[in-house]
């Protein structure tokens, strides 16, 4: 964001003074206006012209993080690490079972609509999605399928390890290896997962439906390019 220039103002009020006028034997007074206004106008115009000139020399404002991240996805060879769409609540019910969606926290109607918008945003921007991996949790699988179709592969390292479920260290390392393996590949790898997983990998706390765009690295430390949230 370029610097902002503020134009100066003449803070003083317009001034004048009185002098006596003699007509016959009667002395009268009449105001004589100061010429300060006439001299201020050219100075103000000169300063305005200078501001415009300097502004024309400034470089254009940089693209927003979101725009840069979308551009990186369009180029391919990148990873979209995405949090599932809206699912009201926190964690999962006490009776959680992986094979039974009715025991889990699931997408709301708004969340399902959001997932469809995510896929539409990718298609409108002609993002070439080459592979989609997902947590085995129903809200993640539903997000992936509603956005990108049925060609989704469940990937256990993306499962939630919130509240002691799973192994945060092992799963994070497994996700890192998968991201690193995408280096030099064509298209985009989409990985639909959970907030805790994304934060462990990137330090970012994403909103529901938000994706962190990564540039893979062979050392397992991907570079964050920005975020997108259709």
mmCIF file with all atom_site columns, C-alpha atoms in Angstrom:
data_model
loop_
_atom_site.group_PDB
_atom_site.id
_atom_site.type_symbol
_atom_site.label_atom_id
_atom_site.label_alt_id
_atom_site.label_comp_id
_atom_site.label_asym_id
_atom_site.label_entity_id
_atom_site.label_seq_id
_atom_site.pdbx_PDB_ins_code
_atom_site.Cartn_x
_atom_site.Cartn_y
_atom_site.Cartn_z
_atom_site.occupancy
_atom_site.B_iso_or_equiv
_atom_site.pdbx_formal_charge
_atom_site.auth_seq_id
_atom_site.auth_comp_id
_atom_site.auth_asym_id
_atom_site.auth_atom_id
_atom_site.pdbx_PDB_model_num
ATOM 1   C CA . UNK A 1 1   ? 0.000   0.000   0.000   1.00 0.00 ? 1   UNK A CA 1
ATOM 2   C CA . UNK A 1 2   ? 1.523   3.233   -1.104  1.00 0.00 ? 2   UNK A CA 1
ATOM 3   C CA . UNK A 1 3   ? 2.002   6.222   1.159   1.00 0.00 ? 3   UNK A CA 1
ATOM 4   C CA . UNK A 1 4   ? -0.852  8.672   1.595   1.00 0.00 ? 4   UNK A CA 1
ATOM 5   C CA . UNK A 1 5   ? -0.243  12.344  1.064   1.00 0.00 ? 5   UNK A CA 1
ATOM 6   C CA . UNK A 1 6   ? -2.313  14.912  2.975   1.00 0.00 ? 6   UNK A CA 1
ATOM 7   C CA . UNK A 1 7   ? -2.864  18.327  1.422   1.00 0.00 ? 7   UNK A CA 1
ATOM 8   C CA . UNK A 1 8   ? -2.103  21.336  3.606   1.00 0.00 ? 8   UNK A CA 1
ATOM 9   C CA . UNK A 1 9   ? -4.802  23.815  4.694   1.00 0.00 ? 9   UNK A CA 1
ATOM 10  C CA . UNK A 1 10  ? -4.681  27.512  5.474   1.00 0.00 ? 10  UNK A CA 1
ATOM 11  C CA . UNK A 1 11  ? -5.737  27.336  9.114   1.00 0.00 ? 11  UNK A CA 1
ATOM 12  C CA . UNK A 1 12  ? -6.095  31.086  9.673   1.00 0.00 ? 12  UNK A CA 1
ATOM 13  C CA . UNK A 1 13  ? -9.309  33.017  9.033   1.00 0.00 ? 13  UNK A CA 1
ATOM 14  C CA . UNK A 1 14  ? -9.406  35.620  6.284   1.00 0.00 ? 14  UNK A CA 1
ATOM 15  C CA . UNK A 1 15  ? -8.149  38.893  7.731   1.00 0.00 ? 15  UNK A CA 1
ATOM 16  C CA . UNK A 1 16  ? -8.708  42.618  7.022   1.00 0.00 ? 16  UNK A CA 1
ATOM 17  C CA . UNK A 1 17  ? -8.199  46.047  8.597   1.00 0.00 ? 17  UNK A CA 1
ATOM 18  C CA . UNK A 1 18  ? -9.906  49.419  8.725   1.00 0.00 ? 18  UNK A CA 1
ATOM 19  C CA . UNK A 1 19  ? -8.567  52.831  7.745   1.00 0.00 ? 19  UNK A CA 1
ATOM 20  C CA . UNK A 1 20  ? -10.241 56.199  7.879   1.00 0.00 ? 20  UNK A CA 1
ATOM 21  C CA . UNK A 1 21  ? -11.609 57.865  4.737   1.00 0.00 ? 21  UNK A CA 1
ATOM 22  C CA . UNK A 1 22  ? -12.154 61.626  4.793   1.00 0.00 ? 22  UNK A CA 1
ATOM 23  C CA . UNK A 1 23  ? -14.972 63.155  2.772   1.00 0.00 ? 23  UNK A CA 1
ATOM 24  C CA . UNK A 1 24  ? -15.216 66.826  3.488   1.00 0.00 ? 24  UNK A CA 1
ATOM 25  C CA . UNK A 1 25  ? -15.266 67.236  7.222   1.00 0.00 ? 25  UNK A CA 1
ATOM 26  C CA . UNK A 1 26  ? -16.727 63.772  7.975   1.00 0.00 ? 26  UNK A CA 1
ATOM 27  C CA . UNK A 1 27  ? -14.385 60.922  8.717   1.00 0.00 ? 27  UNK A CA 1
ATOM 28  C CA . UNK A 1 28  ? -15.680 57.497  7.685   1.00 0.00 ? 28  UNK A CA 1
ATOM 29  C CA . UNK A 1 29  ? -14.215 54.043  7.917   1.00 0.00 ? 29  UNK A CA 1
ATOM 30  C CA . UNK A 1 30  ? -14.395 51.271  5.333   1.00 0.00 ? 30  UNK A CA 1
ATOM 31  C CA . UNK A 1 31  ? -12.946 47.767  5.352   1.00 0.00 ? 31  UNK A CA 1
ATOM 32  C CA . UNK A 1 32  ? -9.974  47.056  3.153   1.00 0.00 ? 32  UNK A CA 1
ATOM 33  C CA . UNK A 1 33  ? -9.753  43.343  2.279   1.00 0.00 ? 33  UNK A CA 1
ATOM 34  C CA . UNK A 1 34  ? -6.454  41.547  2.579   1.00 0.00 ? 34  UNK A CA 1
ATOM 35  C CA . UNK A 1 35  ? -4.891  40.037  -0.530  1.00 0.00 ? 35  UNK A CA 1
ATOM 36  C CA . UNK A 1 36  ? -3.995  36.808  1.363   1.00 0.00 ? 36  UNK A CA 1
ATOM 37  C CA . UNK A 1 37  ? -6.767  34.793  -0.355  1.00 0.00 ? 37  UNK A CA 1
ATOM 38  C CA . UNK A 1 38  ? -5.457  35.632  -3.792  1.00 0.00 ? 38  UNK A CA 1
ATOM 39  C CA . UNK A 1 39  ? -1.941  34.516  -2.891  1.00 0.00 ? 39  UNK A CA 1
ATOM 40  C CA . UNK A 1 40  ? -3.144  31.328  -1.138  1.00 0.00 ? 40  UNK A CA 1
ATOM 41  C CA . UNK A 1 41  ? -5.010  29.981  -4.148  1.00 0.00 ? 41  UNK A CA 1
ATOM 42  C CA . UNK A 1 42  ? -1.974  29.631  -6.436  1.00 0.00 ? 42  UNK A CA 1
ATOM 43  C CA . UNK A 1 43  ? -0.005  28.029  -3.598  1.00 0.00 ? 43  UNK A CA 1
ATOM 44  C CA . UNK A 1 44  ? -2.806  25.532  -2.930  1.00 0.00 ? 44  UNK A CA 1
ATOM 45  C CA . UNK A 1 45  ? -3.074  24.698  -6.621  1.00 0.00 ? 45  UNK A CA 1
ATOM 46  C CA . UNK A 1 46  ? 0.678   24.143  -6.812  1.00 0.00 ? 46  UNK A CA 1
ATOM 47  C CA . UNK A 1 47  ? 0.606   21.764  -3.851  1.00 0.00 ? 47  UNK A CA 1
ATOM 48  C CA . UNK A 1 48  ? -2.329  19.814  -5.349  1.00 0.00 ? 48  UNK A CA 1
ATOM 49  C CA . UNK A 1 49  ? -0.466  19.485  -8.645  1.00 0.00 ? 49  UNK A CA 1
ATOM 50  C CA . UNK A 1 50  ? 2.595   18.212  -6.766  1.00 0.00 ? 50  UNK A CA 1
ATOM 51  C CA . UNK A 1 51  ? 0.502   15.599  -4.948  1.00 0.00 ? 51  UNK A CA 1
ATOM 52  C CA . UNK A 1 52  ? -0.949  14.340  -8.248  1.00 0.00 ? 52  UNK A CA 1
ATOM 53  C CA . UNK A 1 53  ? 2.500   14.203  -9.816  1.00 0.00 ? 53  UNK A CA 1
ATOM 54  C CA . UNK A 1 54  ? 3.988   12.230  -6.926  1.00 0.00 ? 54  UNK A CA 1
ATOM 55  C CA . UNK A 1 55  ? 1.004   9.863   -6.861  1.00 0.00 ? 55  UNK A CA 1
ATOM 56  C CA . UNK A 1 56  ? 1.477   9.114   -10.553 1.00 0.00 ? 56  UNK A CA 1
ATOM 57  C CA . UNK A 1 57  ? 5.050   8.026   -9.834  1.00 0.00 ? 57  UNK A CA 1
ATOM 58  C CA . UNK A 1 58  ? 4.067   5.531   -7.115  1.00 0.00 ? 58  UNK A CA 1
ATOM 59  C CA . UNK A 1 59  ? 4.036   1.816   -8.004  1.00 0.00 ? 59  UNK A CA 1
ATOM 60  C CA . UNK A 1 60  ? 0.589   0.175   -8.198  1.00 0.00 ? 60  UNK A CA 1
ATOM 61  C CA . UNK A 1 61  ? -0.776  -1.296  -4.962  1.00 0.00 ? 61  UNK A CA 1
ATOM 62  C CA . UNK A 1 62  ? 0.270   -4.924  -4.506  1.00 0.00 ? 62  UNK A CA 1
ATOM 63  C CA . UNK A 1 63  ? -2.316  -7.667  -5.043  1.00 0.00 ? 63  UNK A CA 1
ATOM 64  C CA . UNK A 1 64  ? -4.106  -8.844  -1.946  1.00 0.00 ? 64  UNK A CA 1
ATOM 65  C CA . UNK A 1 65  ? -3.034  -12.091 -0.320  1.00 0.00 ? 65  UNK A CA 1
ATOM 66  C CA . UNK A 1 66  ? -6.185  -13.738 -1.636  1.00 0.00 ? 66  UNK A CA 1
ATOM 67  C CA . UNK A 1 67  ? -5.496  -12.682 -5.230  1.00 0.00 ? 67  UNK A CA 1
ATOM 68  C CA . UNK A 1 68  ? -1.917  -13.895 -5.028  1.00 0.00 ? 68  UNK A CA 1
ATOM 69  C CA . UNK A 1 69  ? -3.055  -17.213 -3.592  1.00 0.00 ? 69  UNK A CA 1
ATOM 70  C CA . UNK A 1 70  ? -5.628  -17.713 -6.357  1.00 0.00 ? 70  UNK A CA 1
ATOM 71  C CA . UNK A 1 71  ? -2.931  -16.955 -8.932  1.00 0.00 ? 71  UNK A CA 1
ATOM 72  C CA . UNK A 1 72  ? -0.652  -19.549 -7.321  1.00 0.00 ? 72  UNK A CA 1
ATOM 73  C CA . UNK A 1 73  ? -3.426  -22.144 -7.550  1.00 0.00 ? 73  UNK A CA 1
ATOM 74  C CA . UNK A 1 74  ? -3.973  -21.282 -11.213 1.00 0.00 ? 74  UNK A CA 1
ATOM 75  C CA . UNK A 1 75  ? -0.273  -21.863 -11.942 1.00 0.00 ? 75  UNK A CA 1
ATOM 76  C CA . UNK A 1 76  ? -0.452  -25.345 -10.409 1.00 0.00 ? 76  UNK A CA 1
ATOM 77  C CA . UNK A 1 77  ? 2.091   -27.327 -8.475  1.00 0.00 ? 77  UNK A CA 1
ATOM 78  C CA . UNK A 1 78  ? 0.490   -26.036 -5.267  1.00 0.00 ? 78  UNK A CA 1
ATOM 79  C CA . UNK A 1 79  ? -1.558  -27.433 -2.398  1.00 0.00 ? 79  UNK A CA 1
ATOM 80  C CA . UNK A 1 80  ? -4.871  -26.114 -1.056  1.00 0.00 ? 80  UNK A CA 1
ATOM 81  C CA . UNK A 1 81  ? -5.013  -27.127 2.597   1.00 0.00 ? 81  UNK A CA 1
ATOM 82  C CA . UNK A 1 82  ? -8.687  -26.550 3.353   1.00 0.00 ? 82  UNK A CA 1
ATOM 83  C CA . UNK A 1 83  ? -10.769 -26.558 6.494   1.00 0.00 ? 83  UNK A CA 1
ATOM 84  C CA . UNK A 1 84  ? -14.155 -28.233 6.085   1.00 0.00 ? 84  UNK A CA 1
ATOM 85  C CA . UNK A 1 85  ? -17.193 -26.018 5.494   1.00 0.00 ? 85  UNK A CA 1
ATOM 86  C CA . UNK A 1 86  ? -19.509 -24.766 8.230   1.00 0.00 ? 86  UNK A CA 1
ATOM 87  C CA . UNK A 1 87  ? -20.441 -27.320 10.853  1.00 0.00 ? 87  UNK A CA 1
ATOM 88  C CA . UNK A 1 88  ? -21.947 -25.751 14.000  1.00 0.00 ? 88  UNK A CA 1
ATOM 89  C CA . UNK A 1 89  ? -20.384 -26.707 17.300  1.00 0.00 ? 89  UNK A CA 1
ATOM 90  C CA . UNK A 1 90  ? -16.965 -27.788 18.535  1.00 0.00 ? 90  UNK A CA 1
ATOM 91  C CA . UNK A 1 91  ? -15.345 -31.207 18.379  1.00 0.00 ? 91  UNK A CA 1
ATOM 92  C CA . UNK A 1 92  ? -17.650 -34.217 18.213  1.00 0.00 ? 92  UNK A CA 1
ATOM 93  C CA . UNK A 1 93  ? -20.300 -35.785 20.447  1.00 0.00 ? 93  UNK A CA 1
ATOM 94  C CA . UNK A 1 94  ? -19.246 -38.226 23.151  1.00 0.00 ? 94  UNK A CA 1
ATOM 95  C CA . UNK A 1 95  ? -20.655 -41.164 21.194  1.00 0.00 ? 95  UNK A CA 1
ATOM 96  C CA . UNK A 1 96  ? -18.616 -40.388 18.072  1.00 0.00 ? 96  UNK A CA 1
ATOM 97  C CA . UNK A 1 97  ? -18.079 -43.304 15.664  1.00 0.00 ? 97  UNK A CA 1
ATOM 98  C CA . UNK A 1 98  ? -16.096 -42.866 12.467  1.00 0.00 ? 98  UNK A CA 1
ATOM 99  C CA . UNK A 1 99  ? -18.350 -45.191 10.451  1.00 0.00 ? 99  UNK A CA 1
ATOM 100 C CA . UNK A 1 100 ? -21.599 -43.471 11.521  1.00 0.00 ? 100 UNK A CA 1
ATOM 101 C CA . UNK A 1 101 ? -22.185 -39.899 10.368  1.00 0.00 ? 101 UNK A CA 1
ATOM 102 C CA . UNK A 1 102 ? -25.187 -39.529 12.688  1.00 0.00 ? 102 UNK A CA 1
ATOM 103 C CA . UNK A 1 103 ? -22.807 -39.633 15.675  1.00 0.00 ? 103 UNK A CA 1
ATOM 104 C CA . UNK A 1 104 ? -20.652 -36.814 14.336  1.00 0.00 ? 104 UNK A CA 1
ATOM 105 C CA . UNK A 1 105 ? -20.805 -33.053 14.011  1.00 0.00 ? 105 UNK A CA 1
ATOM 106 C CA . UNK A 1 106 ? -21.953 -32.482 10.452  1.00 0.00 ? 106 UNK A CA 1
ATOM 107 C CA . UNK A 1 107 ? -22.302 -29.712 7.896   1.00 0.00 ? 107 UNK A CA 1
ATOM 108 C CA . UNK A 1 108 ? -25.283 -27.430 8.275   1.00 0.00 ? 108 UNK A CA 1
ATOM 109 C CA . UNK A 1 109 ? -27.404 -26.513 5.246   1.00 0.00 ? 109 UNK A CA 1
ATOM 110 C CA . UNK A 1 110 ? -25.364 -23.333 5.057   1.00 0.00 ? 110 UNK A CA 1
ATOM 111 C CA . UNK A 1 111 ? -22.185 -25.409 5.195   1.00 0.00 ? 111 UNK A CA 1
ATOM 112 C CA . UNK A 1 112 ? -23.327 -27.616 2.332   1.00 0.00 ? 112 UNK A CA 1
ATOM 113 C CA . UNK A 1 113 ? -24.105 -24.534 0.258   1.00 0.00 ? 113 UNK A CA 1
ATOM 114 C CA . UNK A 1 114 ? -20.706 -23.112 1.169   1.00 0.00 ? 114 UNK A CA 1
ATOM 115 C CA . UNK A 1 115 ? -18.980 -26.295 -0.006  1.00 0.00 ? 115 UNK A CA 1
ATOM 116 C CA . UNK A 1 116 ? -20.721 -26.020 -3.371  1.00 0.00 ? 116 UNK A CA 1
ATOM 117 C CA . UNK A 1 117 ? -19.606 -22.387 -3.658  1.00 0.00 ? 117 UNK A CA 1
ATOM 118 C CA . UNK A 1 118 ? -16.027 -23.457 -3.004  1.00 0.00 ? 118 UNK A CA 1
ATOM 119 C CA . UNK A 1 119 ? -16.120 -25.844 -5.951  1.00 0.00 ? 119 UNK A CA 1
ATOM 120 C CA . UNK A 1 120 ? -17.787 -23.246 -8.152  1.00 0.00 ? 120 UNK A CA 1
ATOM 121 C CA . UNK A 1 121 ? -15.093 -20.691 -7.303  1.00 0.00 ? 121 UNK A CA 1
ATOM 122 C CA . UNK A 1 122 ? -12.387 -23.158 -8.356  1.00 0.00 ? 122 UNK A CA 1
ATOM 123 C CA . UNK A 1 123 ? -14.185 -23.888 -11.626 1.00 0.00 ? 123 UNK A CA 1
ATOM 124 C CA . UNK A 1 124 ? -14.822 -20.228 -12.429 1.00 0.00 ? 124 UNK A CA 1
ATOM 125 C CA . UNK A 1 125 ? -11.126 -19.491 -11.955 1.00 0.00 ? 125 UNK A CA 1
ATOM 126 C CA . UNK A 1 126 ? -10.206 -22.587 -13.976 1.00 0.00 ? 126 UNK A CA 1
ATOM 127 C CA . UNK A 1 127 ? -8.168  -24.115 -11.197 1.00 0.00 ? 127 UNK A CA 1
ATOM 128 C CA . UNK A 1 128 ? -7.002  -27.555 -12.350 1.00 0.00 ? 128 UNK A CA 1
ATOM 129 C CA . UNK A 1 129 ? -7.663  -29.826 -9.375  1.00 0.00 ? 129 UNK A CA 1
ATOM 130 C CA . UNK A 1 130 ? -5.565  -32.948 -9.931  1.00 0.00 ? 130 UNK A CA 1
ATOM 131 C CA . UNK A 1 131 ? -6.216  -34.816 -6.681  1.00 0.00 ? 131 UNK A CA 1
ATOM 132 C CA . UNK A 1 132 ? -8.469  -34.467 -3.630  1.00 0.00 ? 132 UNK A CA 1
ATOM 133 C CA . UNK A 1 133 ? -7.616  -35.996 -0.253  1.00 0.00 ? 133 UNK A CA 1
ATOM 134 C CA . UNK A 1 134 ? -9.853  -35.741 2.786   1.00 0.00 ? 134 UNK A CA 1
ATOM 135 C CA . UNK A 1 135 ? -10.122 -36.494 6.451   1.00 0.00 ? 135 UNK A CA 1
ATOM 136 C CA . UNK A 1 136 ? -12.390 -39.473 7.028   1.00 0.00 ? 136 UNK A CA 1
ATOM 137 C CA . UNK A 1 137 ? -14.715 -37.353 9.180   1.00 0.00 ? 137 UNK A CA 1
ATOM 138 C CA . UNK A 1 138 ? -18.099 -36.969 7.482   1.00 0.00 ? 138 UNK A CA 1
ATOM 139 C CA . UNK A 1 139 ? -18.058 -33.158 7.474   1.00 0.00 ? 139 UNK A CA 1
ATOM 140 C CA . UNK A 1 140 ? -14.716 -33.170 5.641   1.00 0.00 ? 140 UNK A CA 1
ATOM 141 C CA . UNK A 1 141 ? -15.729 -35.856 3.143   1.00 0.00 ? 141 UNK A CA 1
ATOM 142 C CA . UNK A 1 142 ? -19.006 -34.056 2.454   1.00 0.00 ? 142 UNK A CA 1
ATOM 143 C CA . UNK A 1 143 ? -17.155 -30.770 1.890   1.00 0.00 ? 143 UNK A CA 1
ATOM 144 C CA . UNK A 1 144 ? -14.738 -32.429 -0.544  1.00 0.00 ? 144 UNK A CA 1
ATOM 145 C CA . UNK A 1 145 ? -17.455 -34.261 -2.481  1.00 0.00 ? 145 UNK A CA 1
ATOM 146 C CA . UNK A 1 146 ? -19.858 -31.341 -2.703  1.00 0.00 ? 146 UNK A CA 1
ATOM 147 C CA . UNK A 1 147 ? -17.048 -29.080 -3.922  1.00 0.00 ? 147 UNK A CA 1
ATOM 148 C CA . UNK A 1 148 ? -15.049 -31.384 -6.192  1.00 0.00 ? 148 UNK A CA 1
ATOM 149 C CA . UNK A 1 149 ? -17.128 -34.472 -6.957  1.00 0.00 ? 149 UNK A CA 1
ATOM 150 C CA . UNK A 1 150 ? -16.882 -38.086 -5.847  1.00 0.00 ? 150 UNK A CA 1
ATOM 151 C CA . UNK A 1 151 ? -13.229 -38.682 -6.779  1.00 0.00 ? 151 UNK A CA 1
ATOM 152 C CA . UNK A 1 152 ? -12.113 -38.088 -3.207  1.00 0.00 ? 152 UNK A CA 1
ATOM 153 C CA . UNK A 1 153 ? -9.600  -40.299 -1.410  1.00 0.00 ? 153 UNK A CA 1
ATOM 154 C CA . UNK A 1 154 ? -9.921  -40.620 2.383   1.00 0.00 ? 154 UNK A CA 1
ATOM 155 C CA . UNK A 1 155 ? -6.516  -39.915 3.930   1.00 0.00 ? 155 UNK A CA 1
ATOM 156 C CA . UNK A 1 156 ? -6.116  -40.769 7.663   1.00 0.00 ? 156 UNK A CA 1
ATOM 157 C CA . UNK A 1 157 ? -3.318  -38.219 8.375   1.00 0.00 ? 157 UNK A CA 1
ATOM 158 C CA . UNK A 1 158 ? -5.938  -35.511 7.745   1.00 0.00 ? 158 UNK A CA 1
ATOM 159 C CA . UNK A 1 159 ? -8.304  -36.890 10.425  1.00 0.00 ? 159 UNK A CA 1
ATOM 160 C CA . UNK A 1 160 ? -8.990  -34.592 13.345  1.00 0.00 ? 160 UNK A CA 1
ATOM 161 C CA . UNK A 1 161 ? -6.845  -35.062 16.432  1.00 0.00 ? 161 UNK A CA 1
ATOM 162 C CA . UNK A 1 162 ? -8.834  -32.554 18.472  1.00 0.00 ? 162 UNK A CA 1
ATOM 163 C CA . UNK A 1 163 ? -9.293  -33.460 22.154  1.00 0.00 ? 163 UNK A CA 1
ATOM 164 C CA . UNK A 1 164 ? -6.816  -36.303 22.037  1.00 0.00 ? 164 UNK A CA 1
ATOM 165 C CA . UNK A 1 165 ? -8.211  -38.212 19.072  1.00 0.00 ? 165 UNK A CA 1
ATOM 166 C CA . UNK A 1 166 ? -5.442  -39.702 16.947  1.00 0.00 ? 166 UNK A CA 1
ATOM 167 C CA . UNK A 1 167 ? -1.784  -38.706 17.060  1.00 0.00 ? 167 UNK A CA 1
ATOM 168 C CA . UNK A 1 168 ? -1.015  -35.110 16.244  1.00 0.00 ? 168 UNK A CA 1
ATOM 169 C CA . UNK A 1 169 ? 2.710   -35.697 15.625  1.00 0.00 ? 169 UNK A CA 1
ATOM 170 C CA . UNK A 1 170 ? 2.351   -38.759 13.393  1.00 0.00 ? 170 UNK A CA 1
ATOM 171 C CA . UNK A 1 171 ? -0.522  -37.299 11.405  1.00 0.00 ? 171 UNK A CA 1
ATOM 172 C CA . UNK A 1 172 ? 1.210   -33.957 10.909  1.00 0.00 ? 172 UNK A CA 1
ATOM 173 C CA . UNK A 1 173 ? 4.338   -35.702 9.634   1.00 0.00 ? 173 UNK A CA 1
ATOM 174 C CA . UNK A 1 174 ? 2.241   -37.826 7.287   1.00 0.00 ? 174 UNK A CA 1
ATOM 175 C CA . UNK A 1 175 ? 0.544   -34.733 5.878   1.00 0.00 ? 175 UNK A CA 1
ATOM 176 C CA . UNK A 1 176 ? 3.919   -33.002 5.469   1.00 0.00 ? 176 UNK A CA 1
ATOM 177 C CA . UNK A 1 177 ? 5.271   -35.927 3.443   1.00 0.00 ? 177 UNK A CA 1
ATOM 178 C CA . UNK A 1 178 ? 2.225   -35.867 1.166   1.00 0.00 ? 178 UNK A CA 1
ATOM 179 C CA . UNK A 1 179 ? 2.582   -32.129 0.604   1.00 0.00 ? 179 UNK A CA 1
ATOM 180 C CA . UNK A 1 180 ? 6.311   -32.428 -0.131  1.00 0.00 ? 180 UNK A CA 1
ATOM 181 C CA . UNK A 1 181 ? 5.629   -35.180 -2.666  1.00 0.00 ? 181 UNK A CA 1
ATOM 182 C CA . UNK A 1 182 ? 3.501   -32.742 -4.668  1.00 0.00 ? 182 UNK A CA 1
ATOM 183 C CA . UNK A 1 183 ? 6.513   -30.587 -5.530  1.00 0.00 ? 183 UNK A CA 1
ATOM 184 C CA . UNK A 1 184 ? 6.899   -30.312 -9.302  1.00 0.00 ? 184 UNK A CA 1
ATOM 185 C CA . UNK A 1 185 ? 3.512   -31.893 -10.012 1.00 0.00 ? 185 UNK A CA 1
ATOM 186 C CA . UNK A 1 186 ? 0.925   -30.389 -12.337 1.00 0.00 ? 186 UNK A CA 1
ATOM 187 C CA . UNK A 1 187 ? -2.378  -29.059 -11.068 1.00 0.00 ? 187 UNK A CA 1
ATOM 188 C CA . UNK A 1 188 ? -3.504  -28.603 -7.477  1.00 0.00 ? 188 UNK A CA 1
ATOM 189 C CA . UNK A 1 189 ? -3.655  -31.044 -4.607  1.00 0.00 ? 189 UNK A CA 1
ATOM 190 C CA . UNK A 1 190 ? -6.655  -30.294 -2.385  1.00 0.00 ? 190 UNK A CA 1
ATOM 191 C CA . UNK A 1 191 ? -6.499  -31.577 1.194   1.00 0.00 ? 191 UNK A CA 1
ATOM 192 C CA . UNK A 1 192 ? -9.707  -31.160 3.217   1.00 0.00 ? 192 UNK A CA 1
ATOM 193 C CA . UNK A 1 193 ? -9.109  -31.372 6.935   1.00 0.00 ? 193 UNK A CA 1
ATOM 194 C CA . UNK A 1 194 ? -9.701  -29.633 10.285  1.00 0.00 ? 194 UNK A CA 1
ATOM 195 C CA . UNK A 1 195 ? -8.571  -26.481 12.066  1.00 0.00 ? 195 UNK A CA 1
ATOM 196 C CA . UNK A 1 196 ? -6.203  -28.276 14.463  1.00 0.00 ? 196 UNK A CA 1
ATOM 197 C CA . UNK A 1 197 ? -4.445  -30.037 11.593  1.00 0.00 ? 197 UNK A CA 1
ATOM 198 C CA . UNK A 1 198 ? -3.989  -26.857 9.574   1.00 0.00 ? 198 UNK A CA 1
ATOM 199 C CA . UNK A 1 199 ? -2.740  -24.915 12.589  1.00 0.00 ? 199 UNK A CA 1
ATOM 200 C CA . UNK A 1 200 ? -0.226  -27.665 13.377  1.00 0.00 ? 200 UNK A CA 1
ATOM 201 C CA . UNK A 1 201 ? 1.084   -27.567 9.806   1.00 0.00 ? 201 UNK A CA 1
ATOM 202 C CA . UNK A 1 202 ? 1.116   -23.811 9.200   1.00 0.00 ? 202 UNK A CA 1
ATOM 203 C CA . UNK A 1 203 ? 0.459   -21.904 12.427  1.00 0.00 ? 203 UNK A CA 1
ATOM 204 C CA . UNK A 1 204 ? -2.655  -20.417 10.791  1.00 0.00 ? 204 UNK A CA 1
ATOM 205 C CA . UNK A 1 205 ? -6.118  -20.619 12.386  1.00 0.00 ? 205 UNK A CA 1
ATOM 206 C CA . UNK A 1 206 ? -8.414  -20.842 9.331   1.00 0.00 ? 206 UNK A CA 1
ATOM 207 C CA . UNK A 1 207 ? -12.107 -20.122 9.212   1.00 0.00 ? 207 UNK A CA 1
ATOM 208 C CA . UNK A 1 208 ? -14.522 -22.804 8.053   1.00 0.00 ? 208 UNK A CA 1
ATOM 209 C CA . UNK A 1 209 ? -14.295 -23.210 4.290   1.00 0.00 ? 209 UNK A CA 1
ATOM 210 C CA . UNK A 1 210 ? -10.989 -21.326 4.106   1.00 0.00 ? 210 UNK A CA 1
ATOM 211 C CA . UNK A 1 211 ? -7.947  -22.823 2.384   1.00 0.00 ? 211 UNK A CA 1
ATOM 212 C CA . UNK A 1 212 ? -4.273  -22.125 3.012   1.00 0.00 ? 212 UNK A CA 1
ATOM 213 C CA . UNK A 1 213 ? -2.332  -22.231 -0.250  1.00 0.00 ? 213 UNK A CA 1
ATOM 214 C CA . UNK A 1 214 ? 1.081   -23.886 0.030   1.00 0.00 ? 214 UNK A CA 1
ATOM 215 C CA . UNK A 1 215 ? 4.150   -24.206 -2.147  1.00 0.00 ? 215 UNK A CA 1
ATOM 216 C CA . UNK A 1 216 ? 5.572   -27.693 -1.451  1.00 0.00 ? 216 UNK A CA 1
ATOM 217 C CA . UNK A 1 217 ? 9.177   -28.057 -0.400  1.00 0.00 ? 217 UNK A CA 1
ATOM 218 C CA . UNK A 1 218 ? 11.330  -31.179 -0.389  1.00 0.00 ? 218 UNK A CA 1
ATOM 219 C CA . UNK A 1 219 ? 12.403  -30.574 3.223   1.00 0.00 ? 219 UNK A CA 1
ATOM 220 C CA . UNK A 1 220 ? 8.803   -30.936 4.399   1.00 0.00 ? 220 UNK A CA 1
ATOM 221 C CA . UNK A 1 221 ? 8.429   -27.248 5.299   1.00 0.00 ? 221 UNK A CA 1
ATOM 222 C CA . UNK A 1 222 ? 5.968   -25.831 2.763   1.00 0.00 ? 222 UNK A CA 1
ATOM 223 C CA . UNK A 1 223 ? 5.821   -22.092 2.150   1.00 0.00 ? 223 UNK A CA 1
ATOM 224 C CA . UNK A 1 224 ? 2.524   -20.336 2.811   1.00 0.00 ? 224 UNK A CA 1
ATOM 225 C CA . UNK A 1 225 ? 1.460   -18.313 -0.247  1.00 0.00 ? 225 UNK A CA 1
ATOM 226 C CA . UNK A 1 226 ? -1.783  -16.927 1.143   1.00 0.00 ? 226 UNK A CA 1
ATOM 227 C CA . UNK A 1 227 ? -5.329  -17.967 1.847   1.00 0.00 ? 227 UNK A CA 1
ATOM 228 C CA . UNK A 1 228 ? -8.529  -18.173 -0.188  1.00 0.00 ? 228 UNK A CA 1
ATOM 229 C CA . UNK A 1 229 ? -12.058 -18.182 1.091   1.00 0.00 ? 229 UNK A CA 1
ATOM 230 C CA . UNK A 1 230 ? -14.686 -18.356 -1.653  1.00 0.00 ? 230 UNK A CA 1
#
